[in-house]
PDB file of C-alpha atoms in Angstrom:
ATOM      1  CA  VAL A   1     -30.499   0.417   7.753  1.00  0.00           C
ATOM      2  CA  LEU A   2     -27.037  -0.212   6.388  1.00  0.00           C
ATOM      3  CA  ARG A   3     -26.315  -3.453   4.402  1.00  0.00           C
ATOM      4  CA  LEU A   4     -22.890  -4.285   3.399  1.00  0.00           C
ATOM      5  CA  VAL A   5     -22.305  -6.816   0.528  1.00  0.00           C
ATOM      6  CA  PRO A   6     -18.766  -8.190  -0.222  1.00  0.00           C
ATOM      7  CA  HIS A   7     -17.414  -8.220  -3.545  1.00  0.00           C
ATOM      8  CA  ALA A   8     -17.765 -11.494  -5.322  1.00  0.00           C
ATOM      9  CA  GLY A   9     -14.241 -11.109  -6.582  1.00  0.00           C
ATOM     10  CA  ASN A  10     -11.002  -9.267  -6.125  1.00  0.00           C
ATOM     11  CA  PRO A  11     -11.848  -5.810  -7.578  1.00  0.00           C
ATOM     12  CA  LEU A  12      -8.468  -4.332  -6.726  1.00  0.00           C
ATOM     13  CA  GLY A  13      -6.463  -7.294  -8.273  1.00  0.00           C
ATOM     14  CA  ILE A  14      -4.420  -7.936  -5.228  1.00  0.00           C
ATOM     15  CA  ALA A  15      -2.020 -10.743  -5.988  1.00  0.00           C
ATOM     16  CA  ASP A  16      -0.859 -11.464  -2.339  1.00  0.00           C
ATOM     17  CA  PHE A  17      -3.150 -10.491   0.428  1.00  0.00           C
ATOM     18  CA  ALA A  18      -0.167 -11.021   3.066  1.00  0.00           C
ATOM     19  CA  ALA A  19       1.869  -8.367   1.061  1.00  0.00           C
ATOM     20  CA  PHE A  20      -1.267  -6.017   0.941  1.00  0.00           C
ATOM     21  CA  ASP A  21      -1.625  -6.306   4.685  1.00  0.00           C
ATOM     22  CA  ALA A  22       2.037  -5.712   5.169  1.00  0.00           C
ATOM     23  CA  VAL A  23       2.076  -2.584   3.030  1.00  0.00           C
ATOM     24  CA  VAL A  24      -1.072  -1.129   4.773  1.00  0.00           C
ATOM     25  CA  ALA A  25       0.095  -1.984   8.230  1.00  0.00           C
ATOM     26  CA  ARG A  26       3.438  -0.358   7.506  1.00  0.00           C
ATOM     27  CA  ALA A  27       2.073   2.747   5.880  1.00  0.00           C
ATOM     28  CA  PHE A  28      -0.291   3.366   8.862  1.00  0.00           C
ATOM     29  CA  GLY A  29       2.024   2.097  11.476  1.00  0.00           C
ATOM     30  CA  GLN A  30       3.602   5.520  12.177  1.00  0.00           C
ATOM     31  CA  ARG A  31       1.684   8.821  12.518  1.00  0.00           C
ATOM     32  CA  ARG A  32       2.207  11.708  10.142  1.00  0.00           C
ATOM     33  CA  LYS A  33       4.823   9.892   7.914  1.00  0.00           C
ATOM     34  CA  GLN A  34       5.214  10.039   4.155  1.00  0.00           C
ATOM     35  CA  LEU A  35       4.953   6.664   2.191  1.00  0.00           C
ATOM     36  CA  GLY A  36       8.500   6.871   1.213  1.00  0.00           C
ATOM     37  CA  THR A  37       9.623   6.912   4.952  1.00  0.00           C
ATOM     38  CA  SER A  38       7.008   4.471   6.351  1.00  0.00           C
ATOM     39  CA  LEU A  39       7.402   1.877   3.533  1.00  0.00           C
ATOM     40  CA  ARG A  40      11.371   2.169   3.321  1.00  0.00           C
ATOM     41  CA  PRO A  41      11.791  -1.408   4.780  1.00  0.00           C
ATOM     42  CA  LEU A  42       9.708  -2.888   2.171  1.00  0.00           C
ATOM     43  CA  LEU A  43      10.194  -0.656  -0.849  1.00  0.00           C
ATOM     44  CA  ASP A  44      12.603   2.091  -1.756  1.00  0.00           C
ATOM     45  CA  GLU A  45      11.432   5.423  -3.370  1.00  0.00           C
ATOM     46  CA  ALA A  46      12.114   4.220  -6.780  1.00  0.00           C
ATOM     47  CA  ALA A  47       9.904   1.154  -6.427  1.00  0.00           C
ATOM     48  CA  ILE A  48       7.102   3.448  -5.128  1.00  0.00           C
ATOM     49  CA  ARG A  49       7.424   5.856  -8.141  1.00  0.00           C
ATOM     50  CA  ALA A  50       7.392   2.716 -10.360  1.00  0.00           C
ATOM     51  CA  CYS A  51       3.981   1.857  -9.036  1.00  0.00           C
ATOM     52  CA  GLY A  52       3.022   5.514 -10.204  1.00  0.00           C
ATOM     53  CA  ILE A  53       2.791   6.845  -6.520  1.00  0.00           C
ATOM     54  CA  ASP A  54       4.566   9.850  -5.130  1.00  0.00           C
ATOM     55  CA  PRO A  55       6.768   8.858  -2.103  1.00  0.00           C
ATOM     56  CA  ALA A  56       5.798  12.125  -0.413  1.00  0.00           C
ATOM     57  CA  LEU A  57       2.228  11.249  -0.352  1.00  0.00           C
ATOM     58  CA  ARG A  58       0.732  10.380   3.091  1.00  0.00           C
ATOM     59  CA  PRO A  59      -0.974   7.117   3.359  1.00  0.00           C
ATOM     60  CA  GLU A  60      -4.413   8.495   4.110  1.00  0.00           C
ATOM     61  CA  ARG A  61      -4.188  10.270   0.678  1.00  0.00           C
ATOM     62  CA  LEU A  62      -3.714   6.970  -1.274  1.00  0.00           C
ATOM     63  CA  PRO A  63      -6.666   5.249  -2.696  1.00  0.00           C
ATOM     64  CA  PRO A  64      -7.132   1.549  -2.069  1.00  0.00           C
ATOM     65  CA  GLY A  65      -5.817   0.796  -5.729  1.00  0.00           C
ATOM     66  CA  GLY A  66      -2.611   2.537  -4.698  1.00  0.00           C
ATOM     67  CA  PHE A  67      -2.119  -0.017  -1.944  1.00  0.00           C
ATOM     68  CA  ALA A  68      -2.796  -2.777  -4.162  1.00  0.00           C
ATOM     69  CA  ALA A  69      -0.325  -1.632  -6.706  1.00  0.00           C
ATOM     70  CA  LEU A  70       2.404  -1.458  -3.960  1.00  0.00           C
ATOM     71  CA  ALA A  71       1.584  -4.870  -2.567  1.00  0.00           C
ATOM     72  CA  ASN A  72       1.615  -6.480  -6.015  1.00  0.00           C
ATOM     73  CA  HIS A  73       5.125  -4.986  -6.497  1.00  0.00           C
ATOM     74  CA  LEU A  74       6.078  -7.150  -3.537  1.00  0.00           C
ATOM     75  CA  ALA A  75       4.071 -10.211  -4.556  1.00  0.00           C
ATOM     76  CA  PRO A  76       5.546 -13.334  -6.146  1.00  0.00           C
ATOM     77  CA  GLY A  77       6.863 -12.049  -9.490  1.00  0.00           C
ATOM     78  CA  GLY A  78       7.230  -8.494  -8.195  1.00  0.00           C
ATOM     79  CA  VAL A  79      10.424  -6.804  -7.438  1.00  0.00           C
ATOM     80  CA  LEU A  80      11.296  -8.916  -4.301  1.00  0.00           C
ATOM     81  CA  ALA A  81      10.398 -12.325  -5.765  1.00  0.00           C
ATOM     82  CA  GLY A  82      13.004 -14.699  -4.841  1.00  0.00           C
ATOM     83  CA  SER A  83      14.872 -12.678  -2.202  1.00  0.00           C
TER      84      SER A  83
END
């Protein structure tokens, strides 16, 4: 028997769940693409590096916290705020 219990809070510190959803969907939307290529419409390689992530990394190798960091870069107050 497997029992799943949701977290009480937000353990990844996601500021904007819509941005998180957009980053994850874009990252996994194309097969065998590197993050720098698949996320290009949202973040350039410099922004990905600013999150401490190698743009040459494939999305399946990035831990959930990495996706949260990328999404938070897009969230209000992030690099695209006000655009």
